[in-house]
Amino acid sequence: MQRWKALVTCGVPVSAIEMIRARCDLVADPVEECLPHESLLGHVWKAEGILTCHSDRIDRQVMDTAPRLRVVANYAVGYDNIDVPAATARGILVCNTPGVLTETTADLTWALIMAVARRVVESDRFIREKDRDKWPFNCFLGTDVYGKTLGIVGMGRIGSSVARRAQGFGMRIIYYNRKRVEPSLERELKAAYVNFETLLREADFVTLHVPSSPDTRHLIGSPQLSMMKPTSFLINASRGMVVDEAALLSALRDGAIAGAALDVYENEPHLTPGLGELPNVVLTPHIGSATRETREKMALMAAENLLAALEGKRPPNLVNPDAFRG
Ligand code: GLV
């Protein structure tokens, strides 16, 4: 049976490595962390297929270094780390892992909402800092979530799953999307379509679930933050570039909004200086899909995409069908 040369650039569950090894020779040993970009460039020239993660920059330079490359199987639903037009022009298939991480990312969004509203992280630090004789009675007064207004920006799979959970919190749900969703979905989610400005003005929690694109860059900047209520919170578990972090920092410092919870950053993995010093900000390191169960499913899906493409088949989750010449 024919064997191919593959590169896995990041730590994936063993099951996915075994699946790939059954049909491919790995051009570099499996890693726990992500390969630094220089190492990726040092290995990729040997590979016909690569399994990548969202922090790998797969640009023209990588593709030009890899003349045999036929597929980039991203271990993520987003693929903004890959220059897709450049891949298509070279006949390189790009694949992602949609669907399997929807609920997990919606769960994390809710963890962020609850943590920032109820000051969970600050409280945790307080308890750890030192043993005290007593706790102030009125410490860490937070904000109710139950019964408030949730504003969802981007009503795709993840936004919809966030809305489903909000029903249990008795929330009024408003949403803004490029395109209004089907009336049946609006009914199921009990979500009302409003324009972007209304959402910003009325929501107590604004949660972002849009993909990365030129249209969504700095969707939230100073003008938008100034429309939000001083008692409201901003949650971002989508992509960092959607929020102008410098504007967010000013809004938080000036009290224009009450707090923010972020899983993604404009210059990932770097944080805008000053943001980490604010107590009313909850920060997590891009862990939206990071549960054992979900990462296993994503890795197997990415491996399946990789192998299908190497076999000359159309991979199940192909992002650039124009590149498929099967
Ligand atoms: C994570 O951010 C993903 O796109 O899967």
Tab-separated table of C-alpha atoms in Angstrom, residues 14-324:
chain	number	residue	atom	x	y	z
A	14	VAL	CA	-2.294	9.579	20.242
A	15	SER	CA	-5.308	8.092	18.441
A	16	ALA	CA	-4.887	10.617	15.620
A	17	ILE	CA	-1.140	10.027	15.410
A	18	GLU	CA	-1.781	6.263	15.167
A	19	MET	CA	-4.350	6.795	12.445
A	20	ILE	CA	-1.902	8.906	10.432
A	21	ARG	CA	1.022	6.544	11.070
A	22	ALA	CA	-0.974	3.639	9.652
A	23	ARG	CA	-0.785	5.284	6.210
A	24	CYS	CA	2.036	7.820	6.432
A	25	ASP	CA	5.619	8.287	7.541
A	26	LEU	CA	5.977	11.289	9.801
A	27	VAL	CA	8.730	13.637	8.636
A	28	ALA	CA	9.260	14.850	12.233
A	29	ASP	CA	8.605	13.217	15.588
A	30	PRO	CA	5.237	14.057	17.164
A	31	VAL	CA	5.449	17.077	19.466
A	32	GLU	CA	3.673	18.010	22.686
A	33	GLU	CA	3.594	21.738	21.966
A	34	CYS	CA	3.347	23.551	18.657
A	35	LEU	CA	6.387	23.477	16.387
A	36	PRO	CA	8.067	26.877	16.235
A	37	HIS	CA	7.614	28.430	12.792
A	38	GLU	CA	11.299	27.959	11.932
A	39	SER	CA	11.083	24.213	12.681
A	40	LEU	CA	7.909	23.970	10.639
A	41	LEU	CA	9.776	25.538	7.707
A	42	GLY	CA	12.657	23.133	8.329
A	43	HIS	CA	10.415	20.059	7.966
A	44	VAL	CA	7.577	21.048	5.679
A	45	TRP	CA	9.572	20.693	2.430
A	46	LYS	CA	9.444	16.892	2.902
A	47	ALA	CA	5.692	16.705	3.492
A	48	GLU	CA	2.800	15.874	1.173
A	49	GLY	CA	0.287	16.600	3.897
A	50	ILE	CA	0.360	18.616	7.130
A	51	LEU	CA	-1.882	18.626	10.143
A	52	THR	CA	-1.753	22.123	11.612
A	53	CYS	CA	-3.282	24.110	14.453
A	54	HIS	CA	-4.678	27.632	14.512
A	55	SER	CA	-1.440	29.150	15.754
A	56	ASP	CA	0.535	27.901	12.727
A	57	ARG	CA	0.878	30.530	10.053
A	58	ILE	CA	0.512	28.685	6.764
A	59	ASP	CA	1.358	31.375	4.263
A	60	ARG	CA	2.904	31.573	0.793
A	61	GLN	CA	6.390	31.153	2.226
A	62	VAL	CA	5.418	27.820	3.800
A	63	MET	CA	3.704	26.674	0.619
A	64	ASP	CA	6.635	27.722	-1.568
A	65	THR	CA	8.952	25.766	0.741
A	66	ALA	CA	6.801	22.647	0.287
A	67	PRO	CA	6.603	21.722	-3.394
A	68	ARG	CA	4.995	18.324	-2.634
A	69	LEU	CA	2.323	19.679	-0.327
A	70	ARG	CA	-1.215	18.576	-1.278
A	71	VAL	CA	-3.234	19.150	1.873
A	72	VAL	CA	-3.332	21.326	4.975
A	73	ALA	CA	-5.671	19.720	7.506
A	74	ASN	CA	-6.309	22.314	10.189
A	75	TYR	CA	-7.050	21.049	13.680
A	76	ALA	CA	-9.574	23.872	14.199
A	77	VAL	CA	-12.848	25.095	12.781
A	78	GLY	CA	-11.362	28.486	11.900
A	79	TYR	CA	-8.775	28.622	9.130
A	80	ASP	CA	-7.730	32.262	9.187
A	81	ASN	CA	-4.173	31.058	9.890
A	82	ILE	CA	-4.014	29.687	6.339
A	83	ASP	CA	-3.698	31.725	3.151
A	84	VAL	CA	-6.557	29.881	1.433
A	85	PRO	CA	-6.393	31.720	-1.938
A	86	ALA	CA	-2.663	30.922	-2.133
A	87	ALA	CA	-3.401	27.269	-1.348
A	88	THR	CA	-6.165	27.104	-3.950
A	89	ALA	CA	-3.893	28.632	-6.589
A	90	ARG	CA	-1.390	25.843	-5.886
A	91	GLY	CA	-4.015	23.075	-5.828
A	92	ILE	CA	-3.453	22.498	-2.090
A	93	LEU	CA	-6.593	21.339	-0.267
A	94	VAL	CA	-7.459	23.105	2.993
A	95	CYS	CA	-9.674	21.340	5.544
A	96	ASN	CA	-11.106	22.221	8.957
A	97	THR	CA	-13.049	20.551	11.791
A	98	PRO	CA	-16.542	22.088	11.905
A	99	GLY	CA	-19.395	20.986	14.158
A	100	VAL	CA	-17.601	18.895	16.760
A	101	LEU	CA	-16.472	21.844	18.874
A	102	THR	CA	-19.711	23.830	18.829
A	103	GLU	CA	-21.061	22.786	22.225
A	104	THR	CA	-17.664	22.893	23.887
A	105	THR	CA	-17.066	26.455	22.728
A	106	ALA	CA	-20.573	27.463	23.808
A	107	ASP	CA	-19.820	25.982	27.249
A	108	LEU	CA	-16.632	28.043	27.485
A	109	THR	CA	-18.524	31.166	26.463
A	110	TRP	CA	-20.846	30.551	29.377
A	111	ALA	CA	-17.926	29.936	31.706
A	112	LEU	CA	-16.621	33.369	30.688
A	113	ILE	CA	-20.003	35.060	31.136
A	114	MET	CA	-20.455	33.583	34.593
A	115	ALA	CA	-16.851	34.186	35.644
A	116	VAL	CA	-16.838	37.855	34.715
A	117	ALA	CA	-20.334	38.570	36.046
A	118	ARG	CA	-19.763	36.840	39.393
A	119	ARG	CA	-16.086	37.766	39.740
A	120	VAL	CA	-15.075	34.139	40.100
A	121	VAL	CA	-11.416	34.648	39.194
A	122	GLU	CA	-10.950	37.609	41.535
A	123	SER	CA	-12.620	35.637	44.332
A	124	ASP	CA	-10.406	32.656	43.687
A	125	ARG	CA	-7.286	34.839	43.914
A	126	PHE	CA	-8.558	36.406	47.123
A	127	ILE	CA	-8.983	33.012	48.772
A	128	ARG	CA	-5.564	31.798	47.673
A	129	GLU	CA	-3.647	34.930	48.589
A	130	LYS	CA	-3.623	34.455	52.343
A	131	ASP	CA	-5.458	32.803	55.157
A	132	ARG	CA	-7.741	35.430	56.722
A	133	ASP	CA	-9.633	35.579	60.024
A	134	LYS	CA	-12.758	36.642	58.241
A	135	TRP	CA	-14.074	37.634	54.859
A	136	PRO	CA	-15.712	41.009	54.287
A	137	PHE	CA	-19.443	40.395	54.036
A	138	ASN	CA	-19.974	42.491	50.936
A	139	CYS	CA	-16.986	41.236	49.060
A	140	PHE	CA	-17.012	40.617	45.345
A	141	LEU	CA	-20.470	41.921	44.650
A	142	GLY	CA	-21.175	40.934	41.082
A	143	THR	CA	-23.911	41.247	38.508
A	144	ASP	CA	-26.923	39.007	37.975
A	145	VAL	CA	-27.010	36.966	34.812
A	146	TYR	CA	-30.466	35.454	35.262
A	147	GLY	CA	-33.149	37.506	33.557
A	148	LYS	CA	-30.733	39.870	31.785
A	149	THR	CA	-30.399	40.645	28.076
A	150	LEU	CA	-27.896	38.635	26.073
A	151	GLY	CA	-26.715	40.134	22.778
A	152	ILE	CA	-25.278	37.559	20.398
A	153	VAL	CA	-23.223	38.878	17.499
A	154	GLY	CA	-23.030	36.112	14.894
A	155	MET	CA	-25.823	33.551	15.043
A	156	GLY	CA	-24.038	30.589	13.477
A	157	ARG	CA	-23.608	27.202	15.107
A	158	ILE	CA	-21.813	28.458	18.218
A	159	GLY	CA	-23.964	31.572	18.641
A	160	SER	CA	-27.089	29.391	18.451
A	161	SER	CA	-25.738	27.003	21.077
A	162	VAL	CA	-24.953	29.932	23.363
A	163	ALA	CA	-28.571	31.103	22.892
A	164	ARG	CA	-29.946	27.650	23.809
A	165	ARG	CA	-28.102	27.769	27.120
A	166	ALA	CA	-29.348	31.323	27.783
A	167	GLN	CA	-32.926	30.081	27.888
A	168	GLY	CA	-32.115	28.290	31.138
A	169	PHE	CA	-31.052	31.644	32.552
A	170	GLY	CA	-34.391	33.229	31.683
A	171	MET	CA	-32.675	35.764	29.466
A	172	ARG	CA	-34.031	38.019	26.801
A	173	ILE	CA	-32.017	37.072	23.723
A	174	ILE	CA	-31.285	39.521	20.932
A	175	TYR	CA	-28.942	38.845	18.056
A	176	TYR	CA	-27.295	40.480	15.107
A	177	ASN	CA	-26.072	38.515	12.115
A	178	ARG	CA	-25.043	39.456	8.594
A	179	LYS	CA	-28.168	37.622	7.472
A	180	ARG	CA	-31.274	37.080	9.550
A	181	VAL	CA	-31.648	33.372	10.447
A	182	GLU	CA	-34.680	31.253	9.541
A	183	PRO	CA	-37.856	32.147	11.473
A	184	SER	CA	-38.036	28.561	12.778
A	185	LEU	CA	-34.573	28.929	14.358
A	186	GLU	CA	-35.496	32.323	15.824
A	187	ARG	CA	-38.559	30.715	17.387
A	188	GLU	CA	-36.590	27.781	18.760
A	189	LEU	CA	-33.939	30.069	20.234
A	190	LYS	CA	-36.484	32.688	21.353
A	191	ALA	CA	-34.081	35.193	19.841
A	192	ALA	CA	-35.076	38.546	18.360
A	193	TYR	CA	-33.175	39.985	15.408
A	194	VAL	CA	-32.046	43.585	15.976
A	195	ASN	CA	-29.603	45.882	14.247
A	196	PHE	CA	-26.042	46.040	15.529
A	197	GLU	CA	-26.459	49.386	17.256
A	198	THR	CA	-29.600	48.290	19.108
A	199	LEU	CA	-27.826	45.158	20.280
A	200	LEU	CA	-24.913	47.187	21.633
A	201	ARG	CA	-27.206	49.668	23.365
A	202	GLU	CA	-29.540	47.104	24.958
A	203	ALA	CA	-27.488	44.019	25.819
A	204	ASP	CA	-26.135	43.421	29.321
A	205	PHE	CA	-23.762	40.836	27.866
A	206	VAL	CA	-22.455	41.192	24.310
A	207	THR	CA	-20.959	37.923	23.106
A	208	LEU	CA	-19.070	37.628	19.810
A	209	HIS	CA	-19.325	34.590	17.532
A	210	VAL	CA	-18.281	35.834	14.106
A	211	PRO	CA	-15.563	34.375	11.895
A	212	SER	CA	-12.373	36.229	11.143
A	213	SER	CA	-12.672	38.189	7.889
A	214	PRO	CA	-11.805	41.668	6.613
A	215	ASP	CA	-15.418	42.661	7.467
A	216	THR	CA	-15.156	41.589	11.102
A	217	ARG	CA	-11.776	43.202	11.861
A	218	HIS	CA	-12.340	45.634	14.753
A	219	LEU	CA	-16.071	45.100	14.599
A	220	ILE	CA	-15.840	46.215	18.220
A	221	GLY	CA	-13.860	49.439	18.519
A	222	SER	CA	-14.294	52.756	20.352
A	223	PRO	CA	-17.572	53.766	18.641
A	224	GLN	CA	-19.186	50.417	19.455
A	225	LEU	CA	-17.870	50.284	23.021
A	226	SER	CA	-19.227	53.756	23.657
A	227	MET	CA	-22.706	52.560	22.654
A	228	MET	CA	-22.629	49.782	25.256
A	229	LYS	CA	-24.074	50.327	28.726
A	230	PRO	CA	-21.605	51.141	31.522
A	231	THR	CA	-23.027	48.099	33.326
A	232	SER	CA	-22.506	45.734	30.380
A	233	PHE	CA	-19.871	43.104	29.634
A	234	LEU	CA	-18.081	42.082	26.446
A	235	ILE	CA	-17.287	38.404	25.834
A	236	ASN	CA	-15.059	37.213	22.999
A	237	ALA	CA	-14.464	33.542	22.240
A	238	SER	CA	-14.337	34.020	18.460
A	239	ARG	CA	-11.212	35.638	17.021
A	240	GLY	CA	-8.991	38.284	18.583
A	241	MET	CA	-8.946	40.628	15.613
A	242	VAL	CA	-12.691	41.232	16.007
A	243	VAL	CA	-11.954	43.504	18.981
A	244	ASP	CA	-9.731	46.572	18.934
A	245	GLU	CA	-7.882	45.756	22.156
A	246	ALA	CA	-6.469	49.254	22.641
A	247	ALA	CA	-10.016	50.650	22.459
A	248	LEU	CA	-11.220	47.951	24.844
A	249	LEU	CA	-8.482	48.828	27.324
A	250	SER	CA	-9.551	52.505	27.265
A	251	ALA	CA	-13.234	51.596	27.622
A	252	LEU	CA	-12.487	49.411	30.638
A	253	ARG	CA	-10.243	52.036	32.238
A	254	ASP	CA	-12.815	54.787	31.671
A	255	GLY	CA	-15.699	52.677	32.967
A	256	ALA	CA	-17.461	52.808	29.595
A	257	ILE	CA	-18.289	49.113	30.131
A	258	ALA	CA	-18.274	47.029	33.304
A	259	GLY	CA	-15.925	44.242	32.259
A	260	ALA	CA	-14.727	41.842	29.602
A	261	ALA	CA	-13.919	38.176	29.256
A	262	LEU	CA	-11.606	37.115	26.463
A	263	ASP	CA	-10.452	33.747	25.173
A	264	VAL	CA	-8.816	35.198	22.048
A	265	TYR	CA	-6.501	38.159	21.474
A	266	GLU	CA	-5.639	40.606	18.779
A	267	ASN	CA	-1.928	39.709	18.779
A	268	GLU	CA	-2.128	36.175	20.069
A	269	PRO	CA	-0.322	34.940	22.136
A	270	HIS	CA	0.521	38.498	23.261
A	271	LEU	CA	-1.781	40.550	25.421
A	272	THR	CA	-2.174	44.290	25.051
A	273	PRO	CA	-0.157	45.731	27.954
A	274	GLY	CA	-2.435	46.966	30.726
A	275	LEU	CA	-5.306	44.576	30.041
A	276	GLY	CA	-3.932	41.945	32.393
A	277	GLU	CA	-3.793	44.426	35.266
A	278	LEU	CA	-7.522	45.163	35.275
A	279	PRO	CA	-9.513	43.196	37.858
A	280	ASN	CA	-12.717	43.260	35.826
A	281	VAL	CA	-11.231	41.242	32.976
A	282	VAL	CA	-11.221	37.445	32.738
A	283	LEU	CA	-8.595	35.993	30.405
A	284	THR	CA	-8.184	32.451	29.092
A	285	PRO	CA	-5.617	31.205	26.540
A	286	HIS	CA	-7.765	30.310	23.495
A	287	ILE	CA	-9.286	27.218	25.092
A	288	GLY	CA	-12.723	27.328	23.449
A	289	SER	CA	-12.457	23.765	22.121
A	290	ALA	CA	-10.088	22.497	24.791
A	291	THR	CA	-11.745	19.487	26.355
A	292	ARG	CA	-10.309	16.002	26.065
A	293	GLU	CA	-13.416	14.682	24.336
A	294	THR	CA	-13.651	17.460	21.783
A	295	ARG	CA	-9.958	17.646	20.981
A	296	GLU	CA	-10.021	13.888	20.345
A	297	LYS	CA	-12.908	14.285	17.898
A	298	MET	CA	-11.247	17.251	16.198
A	299	ALA	CA	-7.943	15.422	15.817
A	300	LEU	CA	-9.566	12.330	14.319
A	301	MET	CA	-11.536	14.536	11.956
A	302	ALA	CA	-8.378	16.372	10.912
A	303	ALA	CA	-6.563	13.040	10.392
A	304	GLU	CA	-9.466	11.769	8.291
A	305	ASN	CA	-9.340	14.919	6.162
A	306	LEU	CA	-5.582	14.559	5.752
A	307	LEU	CA	-5.699	10.904	4.697
A	308	ALA	CA	-8.661	11.343	2.346
A	309	ALA	CA	-6.848	14.133	0.519
A	310	LEU	CA	-3.631	12.120	0.255
A	311	GLU	CA	-5.636	9.213	-1.189
A	312	GLY	CA	-6.959	11.553	-3.863
A	313	LYS	CA	-10.481	11.608	-2.413
A	314	ARG	CA	-12.487	14.695	-1.637
A	315	PRO	CA	-11.959	15.249	2.123
A	316	PRO	CA	-15.167	15.478	4.178
A	317	ASN	CA	-14.437	19.011	5.406
A	318	LEU	CA	-12.937	20.767	2.455
A	319	VAL	CA	-12.741	24.545	2.715
A	320	ASN	CA	-11.566	25.285	-0.834
A	321	PRO	CA	-13.465	22.991	-3.255
A	322	ASP	CA	-11.933	24.879	-6.209
A	323	ALA	CA	-8.608	23.287	-5.360
A	324	PHE	CA	-9.985	19.755	-5.690
